[in-house]
XYZ file of C-alpha atoms in Angstrom:
533
model
C -41.811 21.705 27.068
C -38.299 20.262 26.740
C -35.724 22.265 24.837
C -34.215 20.807 21.673
C -30.544 21.645 21.249
C -29.892 22.563 17.605
C -26.472 22.349 15.962
C -25.780 24.351 12.805
C -23.386 22.710 10.354
C -21.826 24.763 7.543
C -19.373 23.798 4.800
C -17.604 25.385 1.829
C -15.554 23.403 -0.687
C -12.940 26.046 -1.480
C -10.812 28.409 0.618
C -11.560 31.330 -1.690
C -13.339 34.136 0.181
C -12.993 32.611 3.645
C -10.760 35.502 4.732
C -13.587 38.008 4.146
C -15.421 39.586 7.100
C -18.685 37.986 5.970
C -18.166 34.814 3.975
C -20.274 31.908 2.726
C -20.091 30.083 6.071
C -21.423 33.177 7.862
C -24.279 33.474 5.351
C -25.244 29.821 5.879
C -25.129 30.218 9.674
C -27.242 33.384 9.589
C -29.982 31.656 7.579
C -29.940 28.623 9.903
C -30.090 30.790 13.048
C -33.107 32.630 11.649
C -34.857 29.321 10.971
C -34.138 28.080 14.518
C -35.605 31.287 15.955
C -38.759 30.674 13.928
C -39.117 27.333 15.716
C -38.740 28.793 19.190
C -42.306 27.739 19.997
C -41.149 24.118 19.495
C -38.449 24.558 22.108
C -35.574 24.849 19.630
C -32.395 26.372 21.092
C -29.311 27.174 19.002
C -26.037 25.698 20.287
C -23.151 28.160 20.578
C -20.588 25.678 19.232
C -19.677 26.383 15.611
C -19.415 23.331 13.355
C -17.773 24.947 10.313
C -15.761 23.128 7.646
C -14.124 25.709 5.424
C -12.256 24.447 2.328
C -13.427 20.824 2.756
C -15.022 18.672 0.067
C -18.443 17.119 0.612
C -17.334 13.988 -1.254
C -16.002 12.316 1.902
C -16.311 12.472 5.692
C -12.698 13.431 6.382
C -13.645 16.800 7.916
C -12.865 18.034 11.461
C -16.172 19.821 12.158
C -18.381 16.933 10.987
C -16.270 14.566 13.101
C -16.806 16.753 16.182
C -20.528 17.008 15.384
C -20.917 13.235 15.222
C -19.087 12.861 18.538
C -21.461 15.365 20.185
C -24.465 13.528 18.706
C -23.210 10.242 20.160
C -22.758 11.989 23.512
C -26.436 13.084 23.448
C -25.685 16.817 23.268
C -27.621 17.456 20.038
C -31.267 16.787 19.120
C -31.561 18.649 15.777
C -29.084 19.170 12.911
C -29.705 22.281 10.808
C -28.003 22.937 7.469
C -28.544 25.492 4.695
C -28.763 22.813 1.964
C -28.526 19.031 2.064
C -25.307 18.921 0.033
C -23.578 21.036 2.714
C -23.744 17.941 4.930
C -22.492 15.495 2.265
C -22.521 14.919 -1.474
C -22.018 11.172 -1.128
C -25.153 9.019 -1.061
C -23.521 6.169 0.871
C -22.230 8.589 3.541
C -25.662 10.213 3.739
C -27.342 6.854 4.377
C -24.896 6.171 7.235
C -25.535 9.620 8.713
C -29.317 9.157 8.638
C -28.868 5.763 10.327
C -26.782 7.435 13.057
C -29.374 10.223 13.454
C -32.151 7.642 13.869
C -30.118 5.716 16.427
C -29.750 8.804 18.631
C -33.234 10.197 17.876
C -31.810 13.257 16.101
C -33.822 15.201 13.522
C -32.300 16.666 10.378
C -33.471 19.894 8.735
C -32.462 21.669 5.537
C -33.430 25.346 5.730
C -33.943 25.915 1.992
C -35.568 22.522 1.344
C -37.341 21.804 4.666
C -37.254 18.007 4.757
C -38.396 15.976 7.689
C -36.348 12.794 8.084
C -38.933 11.192 10.325
C -41.240 10.470 7.352
C -40.643 7.912 4.582
C -41.523 10.471 1.897
C -39.009 12.913 3.345
C -36.297 10.248 3.218
C -37.157 9.336 -0.357
C -36.963 12.967 -1.437
C -33.643 13.401 0.371
C -32.198 10.301 -1.286
C -33.278 11.540 -4.711
C -31.758 14.936 -4.005
C -28.489 13.394 -2.788
C -28.389 11.160 -5.860
C -28.429 14.236 -8.076
C -25.854 15.963 -5.857
C -23.531 12.978 -6.111
C -24.158 12.745 -9.853
C -23.257 16.436 -10.221
C -20.045 15.929 -8.225
C -19.010 12.907 -10.318
C -19.757 14.698 -13.603
C -17.720 17.696 -12.436
C -14.853 15.383 -11.495
C -14.979 13.666 -14.886
C -15.005 17.037 -16.639
C -11.938 18.184 -14.699
C -10.097 14.901 -15.361
C -10.912 15.064 -19.082
C -9.668 18.666 -19.268
C -6.489 17.730 -17.399
C -5.880 14.774 -19.750
C -6.485 16.898 -22.853
C -4.056 19.535 -21.570
C -1.423 16.897 -20.858
C -1.847 15.456 -24.360
C -1.049 18.937 -25.706
C 2.143 18.907 -23.641
C 1.041 21.665 -21.248
C 2.472 22.078 -17.733
C -0.425 21.503 -15.315
C 1.029 22.929 -12.138
C 2.798 21.569 -9.085
C 6.419 21.947 -8.041
C 8.724 22.170 -11.070
C 11.462 19.511 -11.172
C 15.140 20.289 -10.662
C 16.390 22.000 -13.831
C 13.230 24.000 -14.505
C 11.406 27.108 -13.298
C 7.811 28.085 -14.045
C 7.025 31.281 -15.931
C 3.614 32.152 -17.359
C 2.460 28.597 -16.516
C 5.227 27.064 -18.645
C 8.421 25.175 -17.774
C 11.531 27.218 -18.527
C 15.023 25.717 -18.299
C 17.109 26.920 -15.333
C 20.619 26.858 -16.845
C 22.502 26.252 -13.571
C 20.181 23.472 -12.416
C 20.128 21.949 -15.914
C 23.898 21.416 -15.660
C 23.309 19.552 -12.377
C 20.688 17.309 -14.007
C 23.010 16.491 -16.926
C 25.803 15.744 -14.455
C 23.563 13.358 -12.485
C 22.591 11.434 -15.639
C 26.233 11.133 -16.807
C 27.462 10.000 -13.395
C 24.732 7.346 -13.172
C 25.883 5.857 -16.481
C 29.487 6.013 -15.253
C 28.911 4.533 -11.765
C 26.238 2.019 -12.769
C 23.869 2.168 -9.790
C 21.948 4.654 -7.653
C 23.655 3.682 -4.408
C 27.081 4.707 -5.717
C 25.526 7.755 -7.374
C 24.035 8.883 -4.078
C 27.401 8.614 -2.284
C 29.161 10.511 -5.074
C 26.589 13.340 -5.180
C 26.755 13.754 -1.396
C 30.551 14.002 -1.592
C 30.244 16.649 -4.324
C 27.676 18.623 -2.345
C 24.890 18.250 -4.928
C 21.553 19.167 -3.336
C 17.856 19.239 -4.230
C 16.049 22.199 -5.787
C 15.602 25.203 -3.516
C 12.087 26.629 -3.324
C 10.476 29.560 -1.550
C 6.788 29.461 -0.572
C 4.299 32.341 -0.384
C 5.290 33.084 3.212
C 8.928 33.429 2.140
C 10.080 30.226 3.812
C 12.805 28.411 1.890
C 12.721 24.618 1.490
C 14.938 22.097 -0.296
C 18.673 22.525 -0.746
C 19.319 19.201 0.968
C 21.132 16.019 -0.175
C 18.978 14.181 -2.720
C 17.435 10.988 -1.314
C 17.844 7.731 -3.235
C 14.110 7.543 -3.907
C 14.147 11.017 -5.434
C 17.166 10.061 -7.553
C 15.147 7.218 -9.069
C 12.319 9.673 -9.832
C 14.745 12.178 -11.338
C 16.375 9.547 -13.563
C 12.985 8.337 -14.794
C 11.243 11.708 -15.240
C 10.289 12.093 -18.957
C 10.160 15.875 -18.498
C 13.944 15.863 -18.922
C 13.649 14.695 -22.521
C 10.926 17.253 -23.286
C 7.814 15.155 -22.619
C 4.833 15.286 -20.292
C 3.400 12.251 -18.549
C -0.227 11.387 -17.798
C -0.736 8.109 -15.957
C 1.180 5.514 -18.007
C 1.418 7.522 -21.255
C 3.826 10.238 -22.372
C 3.255 13.095 -24.836
C 5.525 15.677 -26.505
C 5.790 18.642 -24.142
C 5.690 22.360 -24.843
C 8.990 22.784 -22.957
C 12.591 22.071 -24.022
C 14.338 18.921 -22.851
C 17.609 18.826 -20.900
C 18.677 15.244 -21.695
C 19.210 14.003 -25.267
C 17.345 10.882 -26.421
C 20.449 8.703 -26.580
C 21.454 9.427 -22.975
C 17.837 9.011 -21.844
C 17.526 5.574 -23.478
C 20.815 4.373 -21.968
C 19.737 5.481 -18.482
C 16.319 3.807 -18.772
C 17.924 0.564 -19.956
C 20.348 0.587 -17.033
C 17.525 1.297 -14.565
C 15.546 -1.644 -15.985
C 18.566 -3.970 -15.891
C 19.313 -3.089 -12.263
C 15.633 -3.488 -11.329
C 15.404 -6.933 -12.977
C 18.646 -8.013 -11.315
C 17.321 -7.141 -7.867
C 13.869 -8.588 -8.581
C 15.103 -11.991 -9.728
C 17.458 -12.453 -6.833
C 20.917 -11.938 -8.393
C 21.573 -9.322 -5.728
C 18.672 -9.982 -3.373
C 19.915 -13.242 -1.834
C 17.139 -13.298 0.732
C 14.093 -11.510 -0.709
C 11.322 -10.670 1.740
C 7.975 -12.399 1.270
C 5.861 -9.641 2.875
C 7.595 -6.593 1.400
C 4.926 -3.978 0.680
C 2.244 -6.122 2.344
C 3.057 -5.831 6.067
C 1.882 -2.948 8.308
C 1.997 -2.269 12.043
C -1.126 -1.532 14.089
C -0.770 2.226 13.478
C -0.834 1.798 9.709
C 2.899 2.255 9.098
C 4.438 0.101 6.372
C 7.016 -2.365 7.719
C 10.033 -2.508 5.427
C 12.571 -5.335 5.107
C 15.885 -4.830 6.915
C 18.690 -7.057 8.161
C 21.590 -7.327 10.583
C 24.724 -9.493 10.451
C 26.106 -11.208 13.556
C 28.904 -13.775 13.533
C 28.658 -13.848 9.739
C 25.008 -14.897 9.957
C 22.360 -12.674 8.386
C 19.202 -11.970 10.403
C 16.223 -10.532 8.544
C 13.618 -8.211 10.072
C 10.639 -6.069 9.167
C 10.934 -2.563 10.612
C 8.188 0.059 10.920
C 8.734 3.077 8.661
C 8.030 5.251 11.712
C 11.157 3.777 13.309
C 13.138 4.211 10.093
C 12.130 7.899 10.025
C 13.075 8.188 13.734
C 9.465 8.856 14.752
C 9.275 6.243 17.523
C 6.140 7.791 19.021
C 4.245 7.062 15.777
C 5.339 3.405 15.564
C 2.974 0.538 16.373
C 3.204 -1.854 19.315
C 5.689 -4.042 17.387
C 8.039 -1.665 15.549
C 10.458 -4.485 14.631
C 9.769 -8.164 14.028
C 11.939 -11.126 12.894
C 11.082 -11.792 9.247
C 11.156 -15.589 9.427
C 8.762 -15.608 12.382
C 6.010 -13.521 10.814
C 6.388 -15.140 7.376
C 6.007 -18.624 8.825
C 2.786 -17.646 10.665
C 1.314 -16.164 7.476
C 2.105 -19.303 5.452
C 0.760 -21.509 8.254
C -2.576 -19.642 8.382
C -3.002 -19.840 4.604
C -2.294 -23.569 4.726
C -4.861 -23.984 7.516
C -7.463 -22.266 5.358
C -6.603 -24.503 2.377
C -7.265 -27.601 4.508
C -10.486 -26.281 6.078
C -13.310 -28.005 4.143
C -16.052 -25.754 5.550
C -14.271 -22.521 4.563
C -13.362 -23.930 1.145
C -16.979 -24.920 0.509
C -18.088 -21.342 1.211
C -15.406 -20.011 -1.109
C -16.251 -22.333 -3.995
C -20.028 -21.869 -3.558
C -19.510 -18.144 -4.216
C -18.566 -18.982 -7.804
C -22.030 -20.457 -8.505
C -20.259 -23.249 -10.401
C -20.173 -27.000 -9.951
C -16.466 -27.449 -9.375
C -15.021 -30.909 -8.807
C -11.796 -31.935 -7.075
C -11.236 -28.496 -5.526
C -10.342 -30.102 -2.181
C -7.551 -32.062 -3.843
C -6.390 -28.933 -5.666
C -6.352 -27.019 -2.373
C -4.304 -29.793 -0.756
C -1.758 -29.716 -3.579
C -1.536 -25.920 -3.365
C -0.958 -26.168 0.394
C 1.819 -28.750 -0.062
C 3.583 -26.669 -2.720
C 3.044 -23.262 -1.124
C 6.602 -22.960 0.217
C 8.014 -23.370 -3.297
C 5.910 -20.631 -4.923
C 6.571 -17.355 -3.036
C 5.158 -15.276 -5.903
C 1.850 -17.105 -5.564
C 1.786 -16.401 -1.820
C 2.263 -12.695 -2.536
C -0.559 -12.799 -5.106
C -2.920 -14.248 -2.490
C -2.070 -11.700 0.225
C -3.711 -8.280 0.134
C -2.443 -7.014 3.482
C -0.957 -8.243 6.764
C -1.282 -6.187 9.967
C 0.607 -7.046 13.143
C 0.356 -5.918 16.764
C 1.714 -7.323 20.016
C -1.537 -9.283 20.369
C -2.533 -10.570 16.945
C -1.707 -10.925 13.264
C -4.466 -10.074 10.763
C -4.105 -11.490 7.259
C -6.312 -10.392 4.359
C -6.531 -12.815 1.420
C -8.076 -12.110 -2.005
C -10.894 -14.545 -2.811
C -10.335 -13.976 -6.532
C -6.614 -14.767 -6.325
C -7.293 -17.889 -4.252
C -9.911 -19.210 -6.684
C -7.524 -18.541 -9.558
C -4.786 -20.481 -7.752
C -7.244 -23.396 -7.441
C -7.905 -23.220 -11.204
C -11.484 -22.069 -10.582
C -12.919 -19.233 -12.666
C -14.162 -16.496 -10.261
C -17.643 -15.369 -11.272
C -18.767 -13.609 -8.109
C -17.657 -10.229 -6.757
C -14.200 -10.337 -5.198
C -14.144 -10.146 -1.414
C -11.561 -10.287 1.341
C -10.939 -13.396 3.440
C -9.842 -12.414 6.954
C -7.499 -14.717 8.866
C -6.370 -14.005 12.418
C -3.748 -15.480 14.733
C -3.371 -14.372 18.357
C 0.297 -14.012 19.262
C 2.747 -12.735 21.828
C 6.367 -11.721 21.313
C 8.749 -13.080 23.963
C 12.510 -13.218 24.423
C 13.980 -16.704 24.169
C 17.752 -17.324 24.453
C 18.498 -13.792 23.347
C 16.132 -13.959 20.352
C 12.597 -12.663 19.849
C 10.075 -15.465 19.332
C 6.416 -15.294 18.331
C 4.306 -17.352 20.715
C 1.069 -18.495 19.071
C -2.361 -18.696 20.709
C -1.771 -22.369 21.582
C 1.433 -21.498 23.422
C 3.713 -22.948 20.744
C 6.603 -21.096 19.156
C 6.084 -20.094 15.557
C 8.243 -22.307 13.396
C 10.653 -20.434 11.177
C 9.272 -22.586 8.376
C 8.106 -26.090 7.574
C 10.655 -28.606 6.335
C 10.843 -28.544 2.545
C 11.144 -32.202 1.377
C 12.372 -31.138 -2.061
C 15.327 -29.213 -0.619
C 16.193 -31.927 1.913
C 16.088 -34.634 -0.763
C 18.267 -32.618 -3.152
C 20.932 -31.922 -0.508
C 20.925 -35.581 0.586
C 21.449 -36.736 -3.001
C 24.242 -34.211 -3.538
C 25.995 -35.344 -0.348
C 25.755 -39.051 -1.236
C 26.916 -38.481 -4.816
C 29.865 -36.407 -3.649
C 30.933 -39.158 -1.236
C 30.704 -41.745 -4.034
C 32.993 -39.645 -6.234
C 35.485 -38.907 -3.441
C 35.748 -42.562 -2.410
C 36.312 -43.686 -5.981
C 33.178 -45.825 -5.993
C 32.166 -43.863 -9.097
C 34.898 -42.683 -11.460
C 33.139 -39.737 -13.110
C 30.009 -37.628 -13.206
C 28.935 -39.252 -16.471
C 29.231 -42.713 -14.863
C 27.232 -41.440 -11.876
C 24.488 -40.158 -14.160
C 24.474 -43.475 -15.998
C 24.186 -45.415 -12.716
C 21.378 -43.182 -11.399
C 19.681 -43.169 -14.843
C 19.423 -39.394 -14.896
C 20.711 -36.521 -17.021
C 24.372 -35.463 -16.580
C 23.335 -31.797 -16.467
C 21.042 -32.519 -13.517
C 23.918 -34.166 -11.604
C 26.194 -31.194 -12.311
C 23.523 -28.790 -11.026
C 22.869 -30.751 -7.847
C 26.439 -31.642 -6.781
C 27.408 -28.112 -5.580
C 24.681 -28.378 -2.923
C 27.016 -30.702 -1.015
C 29.313 -27.718 -0.442
C 26.735 -25.325 1.003
C 27.719 -23.588 4.245
C 26.993 -25.828 7.275
C 24.609 -23.279 8.811
C 22.526 -23.166 5.591
C 22.315 -26.981 5.439
C 21.372 -27.057 9.141
C 18.576 -24.511 8.633
C 17.184 -26.491 5.658
C 17.235 -29.809 7.525
C 15.442 -28.197 10.488
C 12.965 -26.332 8.282
C 14.281 -22.922 9.344
C 15.315 -21.663 5.923
C 13.859 -18.562 4.289
C 10.274 -19.267 3.112
C 11.202 -18.086 -0.378
C 14.265 -20.333 -0.705
C 13.624 -22.823 -3.503
C 15.723 -25.465 -5.185
C 15.924 -23.314 -8.310
C 17.564 -20.515 -6.324
C 20.149 -22.921 -4.878
C 21.327 -24.100 -8.305
């Protein structure tokens, strides 16, 4: 008789009691070992390896012991899984179905000591599924109950735990003002109003030696006391706790603690933050906004943030892995830095290819279960105008991942149908686009080489921009030569509005390198005629 190697899996959701000599995990293991001994006549042998997940939730599979168990199953080391109760393995029905499928694939049996189910029979599976349904239901109800209690407490203005912000300490589960730190908070708010932006505020605070809140953990280790990062300054300036309120999701409620900042100062700071945010968003400061900001990731999952360098007065844009920014080169993907124009042009090109692919468009439109006419023409128009509507491109894109071998682009079916003026009626799904690439050095610059061996164009030529610059140049020459005496006469001759002529004429005086890039189709993908006015 062949031996069956049995693995015991134990789990406990909370860390409470795990430091005891005999804890819940030990009790589960003892019961499982006794059951395995009772099946000795069947050739069952208990594995010595302990698969214990202490302080891990059963709501997901992100657990070290279960991961190791699944690896050993795949390696053929285990023939029987033994648990004390089914919900020790998982409380998620979808995860349970995947586990049973994996067990079947490797001919592994599953046994619950207190419930004694046999997964080889259809009735056993049905009973397990019913049991897991109730376990999942119980978990979801518990979660809802906790969330409702948390919300109700927040509405009453109670402090619900976590690290207290600078300016406060916690006593008897309530926020109490720390007088020394409160002076620092007031100083930060006043200096922001005086200096006008966070960048200058950051420099000033560093010069003055202002640091973050110092904290000491249970082990006595001290943290904090370092220069405040710009991101944390934004959080500090927008934290409603400083005007005596608590926040839950997008709503605020009167708090049970005293505020540090008066309402008038608070309102002025929020208005300035909004003004600065709108200014950056609409391009008054951001001359070359990045199309894939917040959408691009390397092949190790790190976000790739916009950055730039200036050489010979020319600005070069890049996307840089956050791992590189944080000086963690070993955690960066295979392409930690990529020219912005190169990757943006490939993304736009792939979307345009999809919009001109009749077969793919038919599949997309059929998913709406509607008789939609002229969608091919609408897709063609969208493709032609795509360069002029960067916001629409961003709406379409869910995520872009890049490696030194390929670019993966995920597009929202719902957003694409909406852009085609088609009402989405089916469930939203992700459209996956892929482009094989290589990154090679060319004349001192990095170039993306596509799967067909061609260089990725920085962008397609924008006829609207080229036409506008050509008109501006011709009109300027007519005025300089005296052929036309005034702008009003020019407008009359061209049969157009004077205001339009005045808006277009300055384009004749753009820097030569900008005009050259536009004529060659190498301008920023988000550069539109409206932004040149």
